[in-house]
């Protein structure tokens, strides 16, 4: 009945909440497959995109004596326990970036490798 009235118990899409966060439906990107070094469990990092995430930009870093680097903002979702194609347990994370990040990853392998390193560290 709530659905018929247009009401839902969950967060609304593309609306800023009281804490300044926003729930989005990201666009597909690419997947990074890795394993937990201690348990051996598969981990899938879904690199997806949404325009609500800040664009990458150059930034000066004081700890690097004023050198500039590329800042790539990411929103990291909560871990989701799941099963892979072989029905083995795994954990999945969504990492939401600006669409420019996913586009650049598809066009420039070196940038993609940097983003993968960033995602693995997140």
PDB file of N, CA, C and O in Angstrom, residues 31-46 79-93 120:
ATOM      1  N   UNK A  31      34.860  -3.840 -12.741  1.00  0.00           N
ATOM      2  CA  UNK A  31      35.018  -4.610 -11.507  1.00  0.00           C
ATOM      3  C   UNK A  31      36.492  -4.950 -11.290  1.00  0.00           C
ATOM      4  O   UNK A  31      37.196  -5.335 -12.223  1.00  0.00           O
ATOM      5  N   UNK A  32      36.925  -4.811 -10.043  1.00  0.00           N
ATOM      6  CA  UNK A  32      38.259  -5.244  -9.623  1.00  0.00           C
ATOM      7  C   UNK A  32      38.044  -6.494  -8.768  1.00  0.00           C
ATOM      8  O   UNK A  32      37.291  -6.455  -7.793  1.00  0.00           O
ATOM      9  N   UNK A  33      38.687  -7.591  -9.134  1.00  0.00           N
ATOM     10  CA  UNK A  33      38.552  -8.827  -8.376  1.00  0.00           C
ATOM     11  C   UNK A  33      39.861  -9.072  -7.637  1.00  0.00           C
ATOM     12  O   UNK A  33      40.937  -9.045  -8.228  1.00  0.00           O
ATOM     13  N   UNK A  34      39.765  -9.304  -6.326  1.00  0.00           N
ATOM     14  CA  UNK A  34      40.946  -9.557  -5.515  1.00  0.00           C
ATOM     15  C   UNK A  34      40.583 -10.555  -4.428  1.00  0.00           C
ATOM     16  O   UNK A  34      39.465 -11.081  -4.414  1.00  0.00           O
ATOM     17  N   UNK A  35      41.501 -10.833  -3.541  1.00  0.00           N
ATOM     18  CA  UNK A  35      41.238 -11.747  -2.425  1.00  0.00           C
ATOM     19  C   UNK A  35      41.774 -11.149  -1.129  1.00  0.00           C
ATOM     20  O   UNK A  35      42.766 -10.437  -1.132  1.00  0.00           O
ATOM     21  N   UNK A  36      41.107 -11.483  -0.028  1.00  0.00           N
ATOM     22  CA  UNK A  36      41.591 -11.120   1.295  1.00  0.00           C
ATOM     23  C   UNK A  36      42.839 -11.964   1.560  1.00  0.00           C
ATOM     24  O   UNK A  36      42.797 -13.192   1.430  1.00  0.00           O
ATOM     25  N   UNK A  37      43.946 -11.316   1.912  1.00  0.00           N
ATOM     26  CA  UNK A  37      45.213 -12.037   2.073  1.00  0.00           C
ATOM     27  C   UNK A  37      45.188 -13.002   3.257  1.00  0.00           C
ATOM     28  O   UNK A  37      45.911 -13.994   3.252  1.00  0.00           O
ATOM     29  N   UNK A  38      44.362 -12.741   4.267  1.00  0.00           N
ATOM     30  CA  UNK A  38      44.326 -13.629   5.435  1.00  0.00           C
ATOM     31  C   UNK A  38      43.340 -14.777   5.251  1.00  0.00           C
ATOM     32  O   UNK A  38      43.672 -15.932   5.481  1.00  0.00           O
ATOM     33  N   UNK A  39      42.106 -14.469   4.832  1.00  0.00           N
ATOM     34  CA  UNK A  39      41.079 -15.517   4.731  1.00  0.00           C
ATOM     35  C   UNK A  39      41.045 -16.184   3.365  1.00  0.00           C
ATOM     36  O   UNK A  39      40.511 -17.281   3.220  1.00  0.00           O
ATOM     37  N   UNK A  40      41.557 -15.501   2.334  1.00  0.00           N
ATOM     38  CA  UNK A  40      41.489 -16.040   0.976  1.00  0.00           C
ATOM     39  C   UNK A  40      40.148 -15.795   0.300  1.00  0.00           C
ATOM     40  O   UNK A  40      39.948 -16.185  -0.848  1.00  0.00           O
ATOM     41  N   UNK A  41      39.215 -15.136   0.999  1.00  0.00           N
ATOM     42  CA  UNK A  41      37.895 -14.890   0.423  1.00  0.00           C
ATOM     43  C   UNK A  41      37.986 -13.908  -0.736  1.00  0.00           C
ATOM     44  O   UNK A  41      38.743 -12.943  -0.686  1.00  0.00           O
ATOM     45  N   UNK A  42      37.206 -14.174  -1.784  1.00  0.00           N
ATOM     46  CA  UNK A  42      37.160 -13.263  -2.924  1.00  0.00           C
ATOM     47  C   UNK A  42      36.515 -11.952  -2.516  1.00  0.00           C
ATOM     48  O   UNK A  42      35.556 -11.925  -1.742  1.00  0.00           O
ATOM     49  N   UNK A  43      37.051 -10.870  -3.076  1.00  0.00           N
ATOM     50  CA  UNK A  43      36.492  -9.533  -2.867  1.00  0.00           C
ATOM     51  C   UNK A  43      36.295  -8.906  -4.236  1.00  0.00           C
ATOM     52  O   UNK A  43      37.200  -8.913  -5.066  1.00  0.00           O
ATOM     53  N   UNK A  44      35.096  -8.385  -4.466  1.00  0.00           N
ATOM     54  CA  UNK A  44      34.786  -7.681  -5.703  1.00  0.00           C
ATOM     55  C   UNK A  44      34.595  -6.202  -5.390  1.00  0.00           C
ATOM     56  O   UNK A  44      33.809  -5.851  -4.512  1.00  0.00           O
ATOM     57  N   UNK A  45      35.342  -5.352  -6.094  1.00  0.00           N
ATOM     58  CA  UNK A  45      35.200  -3.904  -5.959  1.00  0.00           C
ATOM     59  C   UNK A  45      34.540  -3.395  -7.231  1.00  0.00           C
ATOM     60  O   UNK A  45      35.142  -3.424  -8.301  1.00  0.00           O
ATOM     61  N   UNK A  46      33.283  -2.986  -7.117  1.00  0.00           N
ATOM     62  CA  UNK A  46      32.551  -2.448  -8.261  1.00  0.00           C
ATOM     63  C   UNK A  46      32.836  -0.957  -8.357  1.00  0.00           C
ATOM     64  O   UNK A  46      32.381  -0.184  -7.512  1.00  0.00           O
ATOM     65  N   UNK A  79      30.311  -3.092   3.045  1.00  0.00           N
ATOM     66  CA  UNK A  79      30.526  -4.426   2.484  1.00  0.00           C
ATOM     67  C   UNK A  79      29.216  -5.207   2.408  1.00  0.00           C
ATOM     68  O   UNK A  79      28.374  -5.115   3.300  1.00  0.00           O
ATOM     69  N   UNK A  80      29.057  -5.960   1.318  1.00  0.00           N
ATOM     70  CA  UNK A  80      27.873  -6.798   1.133  1.00  0.00           C
ATOM     71  C   UNK A  80      28.348  -8.236   0.964  1.00  0.00           C
ATOM     72  O   UNK A  80      29.131  -8.534   0.053  1.00  0.00           O
ATOM     73  N   UNK A  81      27.892  -9.110   1.861  1.00  0.00           N
ATOM     74  CA  UNK A  81      28.238 -10.524   1.736  1.00  0.00           C
ATOM     75  C   UNK A  81      27.387 -11.129   0.638  1.00  0.00           C
ATOM     76  O   UNK A  81      26.184 -10.887   0.561  1.00  0.00           O
ATOM     77  N   UNK A  82      28.029 -11.917  -0.237  1.00  0.00           N
ATOM     78  CA  UNK A  82      27.349 -12.439  -1.412  1.00  0.00           C
ATOM     79  C   UNK A  82      27.963 -13.784  -1.779  1.00  0.00           C
ATOM     80  O   UNK A  82      28.777 -14.325  -1.032  1.00  0.00           O
ATOM     81  N   UNK A  83      27.582 -14.304  -2.941  1.00  0.00           N
ATOM     82  CA  UNK A  83      28.161 -15.532  -3.476  1.00  0.00           C
ATOM     83  C   UNK A  83      28.580 -15.272  -4.913  1.00  0.00           C
ATOM     84  O   UNK A  83      27.881 -14.585  -5.657  1.00  0.00           O
ATOM     85  N   UNK A  84      29.742 -15.823  -5.305  1.00  0.00           N
ATOM     86  CA  UNK A  84      30.213 -15.641  -6.674  1.00  0.00           C
ATOM     87  C   UNK A  84      29.531 -16.651  -7.603  1.00  0.00           C
ATOM     88  O   UNK A  84      28.626 -17.390  -7.186  1.00  0.00           O
ATOM     89  N   UNK A  85      29.975 -16.698  -8.859  1.00  0.00           N
ATOM     90  CA  UNK A  85      29.369 -17.596  -9.855  1.00  0.00           C
ATOM     91  C   UNK A  85      29.495 -19.068  -9.470  1.00  0.00           C
ATOM     92  O   UNK A  85      28.673 -19.887  -9.851  1.00  0.00           O
ATOM     93  N   UNK A  86      30.553 -19.377  -8.706  1.00  0.00           N
ATOM     94  CA  UNK A  86      30.772 -20.763  -8.281  1.00  0.00           C
ATOM     95  C   UNK A  86      30.067 -21.070  -6.959  1.00  0.00           C
ATOM     96  O   UNK A  86      30.328 -22.094  -6.341  1.00  0.00           O
ATOM     97  N   UNK A  87      29.218 -20.147  -6.516  1.00  0.00           N
ATOM     98  CA  UNK A  87      28.457 -20.289  -5.261  1.00  0.00           C
ATOM     99  C   UNK A  87      29.363 -20.267  -4.027  1.00  0.00           C
ATOM    100  O   UNK A  87      29.003 -20.776  -2.976  1.00  0.00           O
ATOM    101  N   UNK A  88      30.563 -19.652  -4.175  1.00  0.00           N
ATOM    102  CA  UNK A  88      31.457 -19.496  -3.040  1.00  0.00           C
ATOM    103  C   UNK A  88      31.206 -18.139  -2.394  1.00  0.00           C
ATOM    104  O   UNK A  88      30.910 -17.162  -3.095  1.00  0.00           O
ATOM    105  N   UNK A  89      31.341 -18.050  -1.062  1.00  0.00           N
ATOM    106  CA  UNK A  89      31.108 -16.759  -0.413  1.00  0.00           C
ATOM    107  C   UNK A  89      32.126 -15.709  -0.854  1.00  0.00           C
ATOM    108  O   UNK A  89      33.287 -16.024  -1.124  1.00  0.00           O
ATOM    109  N   UNK A  90      31.667 -14.485  -0.940  1.00  0.00           N
ATOM    110  CA  UNK A  90      32.539 -13.367  -1.309  1.00  0.00           C
ATOM    111  C   UNK A  90      31.987 -12.102  -0.665  1.00  0.00           C
ATOM    112  O   UNK A  90      30.907 -12.109  -0.083  1.00  0.00           O
ATOM    113  N   UNK A  91      32.750 -11.035  -0.768  1.00  0.00           N
ATOM    114  CA  UNK A  91      32.319  -9.725  -0.269  1.00  0.00           C
ATOM    115  C   UNK A  91      32.406  -8.743  -1.429  1.00  0.00           C
ATOM    116  O   UNK A  91      33.360  -8.764  -2.208  1.00  0.00           O
ATOM    117  N   UNK A  92      31.394  -7.908  -1.545  1.00  0.00           N
ATOM    118  CA  UNK A  92      31.329  -6.927  -2.620  1.00  0.00           C
ATOM    119  C   UNK A  92      31.247  -5.522  -2.029  1.00  0.00           C
ATOM    120  O   UNK A  92      30.527  -5.295  -1.054  1.00  0.00           O
ATOM    121  N   UNK A  93      31.998  -4.603  -2.621  1.00  0.00           N
ATOM    122  CA  UNK A  93      31.941  -3.187  -2.256  1.00  0.00           C
ATOM    123  C   UNK A  93      31.627  -2.378  -3.504  1.00  0.00           C
ATOM    124  O   UNK A  93      32.140  -2.680  -4.579  1.00  0.00           O
ATOM    125  N   UNK A 120      42.019  -0.250  -3.990  1.00  0.00           N
ATOM    126  CA  UNK A 120      42.517  -1.312  -3.127  1.00  0.00           C
ATOM    127  C   UNK A 120      42.939  -0.775  -1.769  1.00  0.00           C
ATOM    128  O   UNK A 120      42.858  -1.486  -0.762  1.00  0.00           O
TER     129      UNK A 120
END
